Coordinates of C-alpha atoms in Angstrom, one line a residue:
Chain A
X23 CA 53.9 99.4 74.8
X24 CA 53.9 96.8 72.1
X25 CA 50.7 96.4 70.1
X26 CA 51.1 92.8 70.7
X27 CA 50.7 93.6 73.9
X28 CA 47.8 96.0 73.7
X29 CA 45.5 93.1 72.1
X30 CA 45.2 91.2 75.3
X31 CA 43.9 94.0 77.4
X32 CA 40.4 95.4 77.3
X33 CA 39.6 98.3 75.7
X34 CA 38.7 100.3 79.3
X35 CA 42.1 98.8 80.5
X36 CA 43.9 100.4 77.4
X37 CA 41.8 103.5 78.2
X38 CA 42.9 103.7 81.4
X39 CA 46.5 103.3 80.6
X40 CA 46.4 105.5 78.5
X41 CA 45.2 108.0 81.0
X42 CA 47.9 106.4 83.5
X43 CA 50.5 107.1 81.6
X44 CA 50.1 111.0 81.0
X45 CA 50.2 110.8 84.5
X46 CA 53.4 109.3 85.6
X47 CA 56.6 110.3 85.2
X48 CA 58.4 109.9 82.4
X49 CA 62.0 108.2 82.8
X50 CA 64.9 110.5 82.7
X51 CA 66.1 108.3 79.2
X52 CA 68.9 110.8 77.8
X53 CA 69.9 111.8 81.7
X54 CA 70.2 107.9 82.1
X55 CA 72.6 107.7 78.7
X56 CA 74.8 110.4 79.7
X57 CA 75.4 109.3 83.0
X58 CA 75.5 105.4 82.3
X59 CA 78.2 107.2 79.2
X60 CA 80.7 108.8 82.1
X61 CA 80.3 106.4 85.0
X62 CA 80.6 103.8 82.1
X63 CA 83.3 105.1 80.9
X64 CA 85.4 106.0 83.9
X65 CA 85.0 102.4 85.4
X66 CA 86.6 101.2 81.8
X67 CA 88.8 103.8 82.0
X68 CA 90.2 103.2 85.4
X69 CA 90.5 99.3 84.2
X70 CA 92.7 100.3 81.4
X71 CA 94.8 102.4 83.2
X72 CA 95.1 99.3 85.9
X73 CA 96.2 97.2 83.1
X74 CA 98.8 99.8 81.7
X75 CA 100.6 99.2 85.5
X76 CA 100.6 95.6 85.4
X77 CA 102.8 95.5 81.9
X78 CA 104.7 98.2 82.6
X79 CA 105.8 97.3 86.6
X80 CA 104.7 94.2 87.3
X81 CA 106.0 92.4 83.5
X82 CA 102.8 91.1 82.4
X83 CA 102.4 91.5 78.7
X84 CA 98.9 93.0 76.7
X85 CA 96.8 89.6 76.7
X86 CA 98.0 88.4 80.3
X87 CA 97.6 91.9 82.3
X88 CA 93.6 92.0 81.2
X89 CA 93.7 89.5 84.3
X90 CA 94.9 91.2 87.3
X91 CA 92.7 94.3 86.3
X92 CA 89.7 92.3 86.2
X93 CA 90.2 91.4 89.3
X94 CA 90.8 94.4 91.2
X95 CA 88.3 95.5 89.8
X96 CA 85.5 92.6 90.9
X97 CA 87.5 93.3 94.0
X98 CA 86.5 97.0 94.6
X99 CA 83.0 96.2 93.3
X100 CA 82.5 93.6 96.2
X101 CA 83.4 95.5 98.7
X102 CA 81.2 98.4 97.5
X103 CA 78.6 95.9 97.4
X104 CA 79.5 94.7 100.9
X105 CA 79.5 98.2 102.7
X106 CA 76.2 98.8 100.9
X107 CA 77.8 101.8 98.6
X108 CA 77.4 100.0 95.5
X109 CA 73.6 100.3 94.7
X110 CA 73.7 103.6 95.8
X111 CA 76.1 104.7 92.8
X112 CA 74.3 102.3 90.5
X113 CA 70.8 104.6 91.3
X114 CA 73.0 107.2 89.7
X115 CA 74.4 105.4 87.3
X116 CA 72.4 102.9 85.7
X117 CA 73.0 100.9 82.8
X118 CA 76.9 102.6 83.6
X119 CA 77.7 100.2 86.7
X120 CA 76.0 97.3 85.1
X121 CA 77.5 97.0 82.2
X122 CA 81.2 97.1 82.8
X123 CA 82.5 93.7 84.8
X124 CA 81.6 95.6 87.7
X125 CA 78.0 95.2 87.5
X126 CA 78.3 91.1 87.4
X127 CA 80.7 91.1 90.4
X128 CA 77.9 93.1 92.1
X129 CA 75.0 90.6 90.6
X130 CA 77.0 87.7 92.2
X131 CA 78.2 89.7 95.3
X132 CA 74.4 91.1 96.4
X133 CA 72.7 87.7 95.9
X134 CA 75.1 85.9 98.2
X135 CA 75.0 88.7 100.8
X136 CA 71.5 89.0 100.7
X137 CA 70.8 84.7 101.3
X138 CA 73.6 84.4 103.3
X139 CA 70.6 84.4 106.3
X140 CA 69.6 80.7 104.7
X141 CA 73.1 79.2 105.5
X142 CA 76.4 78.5 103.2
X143 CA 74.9 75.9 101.0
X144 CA 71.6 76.2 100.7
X145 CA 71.4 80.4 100.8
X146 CA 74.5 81.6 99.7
X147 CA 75.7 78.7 97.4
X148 CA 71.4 78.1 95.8
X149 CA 71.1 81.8 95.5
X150 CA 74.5 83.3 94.5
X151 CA 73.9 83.1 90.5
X152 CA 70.0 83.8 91.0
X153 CA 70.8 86.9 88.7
X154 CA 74.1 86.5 87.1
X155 CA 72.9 82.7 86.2
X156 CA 71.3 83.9 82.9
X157 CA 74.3 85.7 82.1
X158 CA 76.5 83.0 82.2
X159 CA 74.1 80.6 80.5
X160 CA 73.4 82.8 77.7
X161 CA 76.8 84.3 77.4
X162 CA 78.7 80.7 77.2
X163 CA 75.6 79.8 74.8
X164 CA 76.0 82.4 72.5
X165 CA 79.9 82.3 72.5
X166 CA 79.2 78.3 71.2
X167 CA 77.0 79.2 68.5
X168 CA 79.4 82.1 67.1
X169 CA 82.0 79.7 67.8
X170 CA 80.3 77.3 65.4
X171 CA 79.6 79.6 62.9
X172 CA 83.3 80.9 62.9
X173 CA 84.6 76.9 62.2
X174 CA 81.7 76.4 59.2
X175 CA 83.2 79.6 57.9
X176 CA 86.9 78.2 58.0
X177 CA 85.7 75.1 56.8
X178 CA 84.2 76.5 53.5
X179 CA 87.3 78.6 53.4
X180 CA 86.2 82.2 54.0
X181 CA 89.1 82.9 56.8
Chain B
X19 CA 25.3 95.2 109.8
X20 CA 25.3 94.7 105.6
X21 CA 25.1 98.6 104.3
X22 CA 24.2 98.9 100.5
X23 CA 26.6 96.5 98.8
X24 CA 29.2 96.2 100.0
X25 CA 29.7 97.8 103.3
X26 CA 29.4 97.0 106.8
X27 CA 28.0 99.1 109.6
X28 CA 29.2 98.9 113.0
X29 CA 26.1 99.7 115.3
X30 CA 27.8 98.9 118.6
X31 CA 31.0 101.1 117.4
X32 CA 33.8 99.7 118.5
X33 CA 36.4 101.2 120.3
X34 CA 40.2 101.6 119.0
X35 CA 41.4 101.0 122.8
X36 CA 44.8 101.7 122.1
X37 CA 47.0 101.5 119.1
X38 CA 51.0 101.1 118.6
X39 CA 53.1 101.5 115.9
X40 CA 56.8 100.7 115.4
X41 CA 59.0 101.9 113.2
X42 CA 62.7 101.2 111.2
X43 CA 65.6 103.5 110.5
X44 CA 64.0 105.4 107.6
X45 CA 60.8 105.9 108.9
X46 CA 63.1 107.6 112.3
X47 CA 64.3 110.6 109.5
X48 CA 60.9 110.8 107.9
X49 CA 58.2 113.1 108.1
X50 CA 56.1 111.1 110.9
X51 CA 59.0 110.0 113.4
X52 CA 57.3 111.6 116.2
X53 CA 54.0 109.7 115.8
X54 CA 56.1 105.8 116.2
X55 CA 56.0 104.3 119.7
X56 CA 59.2 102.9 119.0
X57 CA 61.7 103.5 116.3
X58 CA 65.0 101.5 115.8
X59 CA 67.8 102.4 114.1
X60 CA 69.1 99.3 113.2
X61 CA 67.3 97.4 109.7
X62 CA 67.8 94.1 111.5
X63 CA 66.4 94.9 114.9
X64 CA 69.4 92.8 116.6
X65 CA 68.4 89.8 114.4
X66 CA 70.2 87.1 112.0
X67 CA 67.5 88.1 109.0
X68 CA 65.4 90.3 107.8
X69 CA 62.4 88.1 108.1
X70 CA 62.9 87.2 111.8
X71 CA 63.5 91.7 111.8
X72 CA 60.2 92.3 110.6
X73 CA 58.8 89.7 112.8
X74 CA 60.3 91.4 115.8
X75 CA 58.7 95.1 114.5
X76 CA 55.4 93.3 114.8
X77 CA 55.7 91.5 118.2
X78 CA 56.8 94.9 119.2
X79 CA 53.6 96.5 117.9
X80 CA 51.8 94.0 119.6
X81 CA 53.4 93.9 123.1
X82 CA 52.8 97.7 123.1
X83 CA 49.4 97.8 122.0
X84 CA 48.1 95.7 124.8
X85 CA 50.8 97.0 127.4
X86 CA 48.9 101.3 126.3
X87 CA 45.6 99.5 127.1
X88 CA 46.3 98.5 130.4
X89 CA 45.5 94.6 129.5
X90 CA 47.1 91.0 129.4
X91 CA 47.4 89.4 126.6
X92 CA 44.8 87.2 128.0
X93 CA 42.6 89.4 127.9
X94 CA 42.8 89.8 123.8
X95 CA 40.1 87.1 122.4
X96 CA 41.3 86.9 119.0
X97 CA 44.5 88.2 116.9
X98 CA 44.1 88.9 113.0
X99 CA 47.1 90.2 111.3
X100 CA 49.1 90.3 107.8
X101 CA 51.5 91.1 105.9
X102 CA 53.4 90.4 102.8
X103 CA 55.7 87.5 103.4
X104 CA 55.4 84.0 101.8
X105 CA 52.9 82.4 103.8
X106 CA 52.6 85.6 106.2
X107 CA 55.3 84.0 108.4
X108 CA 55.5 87.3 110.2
X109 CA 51.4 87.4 111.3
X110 CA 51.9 83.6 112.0
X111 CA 55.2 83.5 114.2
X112 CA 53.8 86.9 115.9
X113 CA 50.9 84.8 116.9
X114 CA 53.3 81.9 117.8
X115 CA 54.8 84.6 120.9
X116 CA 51.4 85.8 121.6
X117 CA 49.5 82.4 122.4
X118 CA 46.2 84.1 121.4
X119 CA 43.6 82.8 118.8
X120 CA 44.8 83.4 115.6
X121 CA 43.4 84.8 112.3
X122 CA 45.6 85.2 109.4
X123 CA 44.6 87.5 106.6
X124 CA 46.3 88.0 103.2
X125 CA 45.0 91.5 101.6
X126 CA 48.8 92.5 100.5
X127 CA 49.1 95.8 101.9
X128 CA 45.6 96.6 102.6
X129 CA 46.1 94.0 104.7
X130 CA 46.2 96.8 107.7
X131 CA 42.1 97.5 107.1
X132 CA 41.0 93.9 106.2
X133 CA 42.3 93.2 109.4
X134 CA 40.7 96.4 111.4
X135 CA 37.0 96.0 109.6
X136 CA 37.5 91.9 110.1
X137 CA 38.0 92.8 113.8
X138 CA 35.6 95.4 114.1
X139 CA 33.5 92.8 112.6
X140 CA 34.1 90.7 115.2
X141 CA 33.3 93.1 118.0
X142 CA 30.6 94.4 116.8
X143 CA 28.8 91.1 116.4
X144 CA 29.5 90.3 119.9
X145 CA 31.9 87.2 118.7
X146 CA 34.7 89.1 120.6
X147 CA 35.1 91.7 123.5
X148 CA 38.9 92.6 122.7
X149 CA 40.6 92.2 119.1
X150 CA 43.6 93.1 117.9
X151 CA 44.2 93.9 114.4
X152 CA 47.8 94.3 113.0
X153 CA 49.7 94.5 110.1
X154 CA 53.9 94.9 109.4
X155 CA 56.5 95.2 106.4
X156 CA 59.9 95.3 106.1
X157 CA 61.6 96.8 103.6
X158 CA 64.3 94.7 103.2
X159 CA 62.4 91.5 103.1
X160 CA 60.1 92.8 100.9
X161 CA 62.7 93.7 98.1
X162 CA 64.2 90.2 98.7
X163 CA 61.4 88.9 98.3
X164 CA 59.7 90.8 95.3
X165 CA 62.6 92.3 93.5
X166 CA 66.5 92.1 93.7
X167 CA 69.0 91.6 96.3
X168 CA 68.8 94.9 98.7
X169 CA 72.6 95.5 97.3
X170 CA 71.9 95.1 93.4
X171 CA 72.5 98.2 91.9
X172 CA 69.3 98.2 89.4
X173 CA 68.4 101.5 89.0
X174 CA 64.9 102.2 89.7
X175 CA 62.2 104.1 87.7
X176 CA 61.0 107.3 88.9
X177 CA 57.7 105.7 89.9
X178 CA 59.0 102.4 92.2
X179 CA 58.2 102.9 95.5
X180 CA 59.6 102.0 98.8
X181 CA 58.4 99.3 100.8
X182 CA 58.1 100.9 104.8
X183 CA 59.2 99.2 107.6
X184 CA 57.2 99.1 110.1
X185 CA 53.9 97.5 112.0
X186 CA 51.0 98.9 113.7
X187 CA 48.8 97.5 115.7
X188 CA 45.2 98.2 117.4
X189 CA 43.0 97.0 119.7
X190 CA 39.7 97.1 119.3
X191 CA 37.0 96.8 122.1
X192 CA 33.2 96.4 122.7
X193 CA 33.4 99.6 125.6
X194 CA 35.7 101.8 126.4
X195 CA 37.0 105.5 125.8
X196 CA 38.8 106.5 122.0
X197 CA 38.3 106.4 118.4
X198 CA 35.6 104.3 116.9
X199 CA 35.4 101.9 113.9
X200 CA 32.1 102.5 112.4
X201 CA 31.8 101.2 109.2
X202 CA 33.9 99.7 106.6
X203 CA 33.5 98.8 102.9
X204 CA 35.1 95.5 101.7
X205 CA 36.9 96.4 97.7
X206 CA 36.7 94.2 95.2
X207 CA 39.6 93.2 92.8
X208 CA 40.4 95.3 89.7
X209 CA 42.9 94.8 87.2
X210 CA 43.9 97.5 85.0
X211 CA 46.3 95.5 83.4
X212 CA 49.3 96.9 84.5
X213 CA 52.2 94.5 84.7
X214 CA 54.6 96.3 86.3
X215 CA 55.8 95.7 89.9
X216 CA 58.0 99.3 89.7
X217 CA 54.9 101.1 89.2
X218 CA 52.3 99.8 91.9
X219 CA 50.5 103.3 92.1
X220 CA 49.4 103.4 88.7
X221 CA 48.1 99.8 89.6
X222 CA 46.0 100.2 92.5
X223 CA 44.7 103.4 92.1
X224 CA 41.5 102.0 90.0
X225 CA 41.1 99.8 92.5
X226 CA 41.2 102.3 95.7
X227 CA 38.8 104.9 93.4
X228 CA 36.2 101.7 93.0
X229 CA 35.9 101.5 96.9
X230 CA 35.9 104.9 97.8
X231 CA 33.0 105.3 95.3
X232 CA 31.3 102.2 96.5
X233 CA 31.8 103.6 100.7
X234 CA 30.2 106.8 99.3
X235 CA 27.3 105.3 97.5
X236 CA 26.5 102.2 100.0
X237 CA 26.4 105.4 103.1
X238 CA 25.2 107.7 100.9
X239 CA 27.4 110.4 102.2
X240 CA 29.2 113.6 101.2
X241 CA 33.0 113.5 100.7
X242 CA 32.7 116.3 103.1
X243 CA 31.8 114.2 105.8
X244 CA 35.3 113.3 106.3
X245 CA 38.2 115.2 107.8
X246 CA 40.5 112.9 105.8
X247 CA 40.3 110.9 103.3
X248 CA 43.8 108.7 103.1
X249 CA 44.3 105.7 101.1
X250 CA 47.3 103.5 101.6
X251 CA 49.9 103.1 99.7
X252 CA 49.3 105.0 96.5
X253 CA 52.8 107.1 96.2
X254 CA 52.9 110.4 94.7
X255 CA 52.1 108.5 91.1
X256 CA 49.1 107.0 92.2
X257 CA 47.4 109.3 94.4
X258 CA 47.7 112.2 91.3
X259 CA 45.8 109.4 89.1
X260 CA 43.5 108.2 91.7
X261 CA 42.8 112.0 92.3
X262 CA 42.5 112.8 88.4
X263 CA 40.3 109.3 88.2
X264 CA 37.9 110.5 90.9
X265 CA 37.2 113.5 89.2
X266 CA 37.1 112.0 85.7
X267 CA 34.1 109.9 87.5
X268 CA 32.2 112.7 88.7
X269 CA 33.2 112.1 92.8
X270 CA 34.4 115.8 94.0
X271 CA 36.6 115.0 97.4
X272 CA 38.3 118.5 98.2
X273 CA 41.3 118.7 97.5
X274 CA 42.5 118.9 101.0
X275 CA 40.6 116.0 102.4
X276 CA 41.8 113.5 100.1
X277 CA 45.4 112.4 100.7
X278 CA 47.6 109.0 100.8
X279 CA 49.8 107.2 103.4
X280 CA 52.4 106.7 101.2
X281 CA 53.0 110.4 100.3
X282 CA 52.8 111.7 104.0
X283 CA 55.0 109.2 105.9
X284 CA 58.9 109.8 104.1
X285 CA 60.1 113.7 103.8
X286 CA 60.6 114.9 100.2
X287 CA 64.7 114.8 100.5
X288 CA 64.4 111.0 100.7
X289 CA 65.6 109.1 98.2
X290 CA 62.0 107.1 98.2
X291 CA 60.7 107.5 94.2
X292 CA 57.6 108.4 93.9
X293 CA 56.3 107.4 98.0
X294 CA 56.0 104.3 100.2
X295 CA 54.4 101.1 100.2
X296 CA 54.0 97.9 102.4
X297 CA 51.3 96.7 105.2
X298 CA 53.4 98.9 107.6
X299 CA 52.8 102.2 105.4
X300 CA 49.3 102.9 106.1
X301 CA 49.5 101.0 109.4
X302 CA 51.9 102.9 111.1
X303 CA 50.0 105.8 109.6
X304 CA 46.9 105.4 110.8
X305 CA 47.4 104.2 113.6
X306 CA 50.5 106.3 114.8
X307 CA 49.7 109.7 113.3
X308 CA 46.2 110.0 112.4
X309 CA 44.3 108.5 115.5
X310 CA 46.9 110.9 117.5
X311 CA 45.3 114.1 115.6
X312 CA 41.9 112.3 116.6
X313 CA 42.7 112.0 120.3
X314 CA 44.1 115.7 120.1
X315 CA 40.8 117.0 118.3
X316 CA 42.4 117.7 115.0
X317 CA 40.3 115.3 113.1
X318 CA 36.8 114.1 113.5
X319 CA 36.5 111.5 111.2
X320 CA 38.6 109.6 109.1
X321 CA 38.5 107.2 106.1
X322 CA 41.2 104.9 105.6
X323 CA 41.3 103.2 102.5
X324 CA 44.0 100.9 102.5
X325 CA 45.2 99.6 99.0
X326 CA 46.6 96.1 97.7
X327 CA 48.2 94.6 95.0
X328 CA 47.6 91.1 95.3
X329 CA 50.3 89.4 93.0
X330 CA 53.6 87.0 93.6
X331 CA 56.9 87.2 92.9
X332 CA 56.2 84.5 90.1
X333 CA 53.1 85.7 88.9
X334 CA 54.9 88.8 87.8
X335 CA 57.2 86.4 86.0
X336 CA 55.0 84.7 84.3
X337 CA 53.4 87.9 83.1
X338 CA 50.5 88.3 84.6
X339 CA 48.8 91.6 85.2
X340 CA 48.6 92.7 89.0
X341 CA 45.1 92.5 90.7
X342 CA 44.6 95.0 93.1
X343 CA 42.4 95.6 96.3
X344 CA 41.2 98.5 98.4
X345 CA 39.3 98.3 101.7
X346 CA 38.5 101.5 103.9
X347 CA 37.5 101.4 107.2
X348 CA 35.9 104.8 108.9
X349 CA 37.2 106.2 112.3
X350 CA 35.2 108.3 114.4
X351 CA 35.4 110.3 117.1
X352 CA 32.6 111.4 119.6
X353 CA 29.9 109.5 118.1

């Protein structure tokens, strides 16, 4: 806990806390890494391997393959999500579902499923990017300010 | 009758007439299956949502209750009930079907013992003859509403508990044969600060130890006086801290005696964290499995303190700490 944080609570509250937090358990931190590692890395791997078959049998060539992988991907992950398997392996997982593409197709997937019971447009179409909104809003955000910094760079003639 | 602070006694005892409890998939493979009236094995109950699911668990509860006492719903003067949806839709739509006079309560999930000592209130000074108290949750609108999606895969920490599905219901009357309510002790709100809504135990316990030690110094009574001592919702996290804090503050409840809803009600192999929580945890609990080991002679006398953490989806957003509740109600048998 920050110290920041600490400041705002009473000293009993930080005694208690305290006295909280010896008892609870502790999070499984380098279990979590080495699994999120694998299951992290087997999703990526089984998307590169996707994308090795789409340039060599189906013609598609290094930049345009990254395409049809992402897909099937997003694919598989919905359905997961859909038969209710998916937060079931992410339990195990962790930050090793999320993190890959799958782990936004899920995001997007589960909210929809879940509001589908308010209708099309106001459940599943209000509701769909309740999680993965941030994401895009910060991602798309971010990529503009590196994208400005890249141009003042070529401007000044660095690149 | 006011008792010390902040504790009623029930001079008249009312009588628990009947009770029913209902029960969802998960509670059908846990430890207590054998204690639910009815158990379903399908989340939504037949239903189009979740909410309309837990609203059928609790009309369920209800129908039952009165149907094991031999009444008519006509014959119930007043209904209180909660739970933890928006605007307790659940209580409220429940009542809607019923057509009897309707209390809503809000007490989180120590809503289930609010609502008994309200209605034993009620009894007891005459302003009733039959009450029924209830109380449901639902796991699956409860994570929609609180947390993620049901299907987000966010892994959980090792103390987030699960929400039970369930309701359990009880009706209380001025005479008759059964268990009697015979006091109850009303918490107050305590905030330790804790923020966060994956670790509700660590929360609430402060707030279940304050009314356990208020019930013992308002009666002025020996832990021992109980069978049981059970408090609601605590999960395995929160009953070893409210069990270390009792200590810490002097109150020595035998081990044995002192024990929590949320612990008993799901078998170790499930993948529940550290327990249960929810309205339906220690309703179903109490009144399913313990007031069956009172009407078998197993227990004498019971104290339920149910506990409650009283914040909102956005309040937890906003950052604010969670204030929590805990109100216990004592059963008796033969008294």
């Amino acid at each position: 806990m920050s110290s920041q944080k600490n400041k705002k609570l009473t000293p009993i509250q930080q005694e208690y806390q305290a006295f909280a937090k010896e008892r609870e358990p502790k999070k499984r931190v380098g279990r979590n890494i080495l699994r999120a590692f694998f299951i992290g890395g087997i999703i990526c791997t089984i998307g590169q391997g996707l994308q090795m078959i789409f340039i060599k049998y189906f013609n598609f060539t290094q930049t345009t393959a990254g395409n049809p992988a992402t897909a099937i991907l997003i694919i598989a992950t919905v359905i997961l999500t859909g038969i209710g398997a998916y937060h079931k392996i992410a339990q195990f997982a962790g930050a090793g579902t999320i993190i890959p593409v799958t782990g936004f197709a899920n995001t997007v997937a589960s909210a929809a499923i879940e509001h589908r019971s308010e209708g099309f447009v106001l459940g599943v179409g209000g509701n769909m990017f309740k999680i993965a909104g941030p994401v895009i809003v910060y991602g798309v955000f971010s990529a503009f300010v590196v994208a400005l910094i890249k141009i003042t760079i070529q401007w000044l003639g660095g690149m | 009758m006011l008792k010390g602070h902040s504790s009623w006694v029930f001079d008249s005892k009312p009588v628990i007439l009947s009770s029913a409890t209902v029960g969802g998939p998960f509670e059908a493979k846990g430890n207590l299956a054998d204690d639910f009236d009815i158990l379903h094995e399908d989340l939504w109950l037949g239903q189009d949502s979740f909410e309309k699911a837990e609203k059928k668990l609790l009309e369920q509860a209800c129908e039952k209750v009165v149907e094991k006492a031999g009444l008519k719903k006509e014959d119930i003067d007043f209904f209180v009930s909660g739970d933890l949806m928006n605007q307790i839709t659940p209580s409220s739509f429940t009542a809607r079907t019923l057509g009897v006079p309707y209390l809503g309560i809000f007490g989180a999930c120590s809503s289930s013992m609010e609502g008994l000592s309200l209605a034993a209130l009620l009894v007891d000074s005459k302003a009733a003859n039959h009450v029924l108290a209830a109380a449901s949750s639902h796991n699956a609108s409860a994570e929609k509403q609180f947390r993620y999606p049901n299907e987000y895969g966010a892994q959980k920490p090792p103390t987030a508990q699960w929400t039970v599905t369930g309701a359990g219901a009880a009706l209380l009357s001025a005479k008759g044969e059964g268990p009697k309510v015979t006091g109850a002790t009303i918490g107050r709100v305590v905030d330790m600060g804790i923020s966060d809504p994956f670790n509700m135990g660590s929360a609430m316990a402060p707030a279940a130890v304050d009314t356990i030690q208020a019930h013992f110094r308002d009666f002025n009574r020996d832990p021992a006086y109980y069978d049981v001592i059970a408090t609601g919702d605590l999960g395995k996290v929160g009953h070893r801290i409210c069990k270390d804090l009792l200590q810490k503050h002097a109150m020595n409840i035998p081990e044995h005696i002192l024990t929590d809803c949320g612990v008993m009600i799901y078998k170790k192999d499930q993948p529940v964290m550290a327990g249960a929580s929810g309205c339906g945890c220690s309703a179903t609990v109490t009144y399913g499995h313990f007031l069956n080991r009172m009407k078998r002679g197993e227990l004498k006398r019971i104290l339920i303190v149910a506990t409650g953490a009283l914040m909102s989806p956005m309040s937890y957003q906003q950052k604010e700490s969670i204030p929590c509740i805990a109100h216990a109600v004592s059963i008796e048998m033969e008294v």
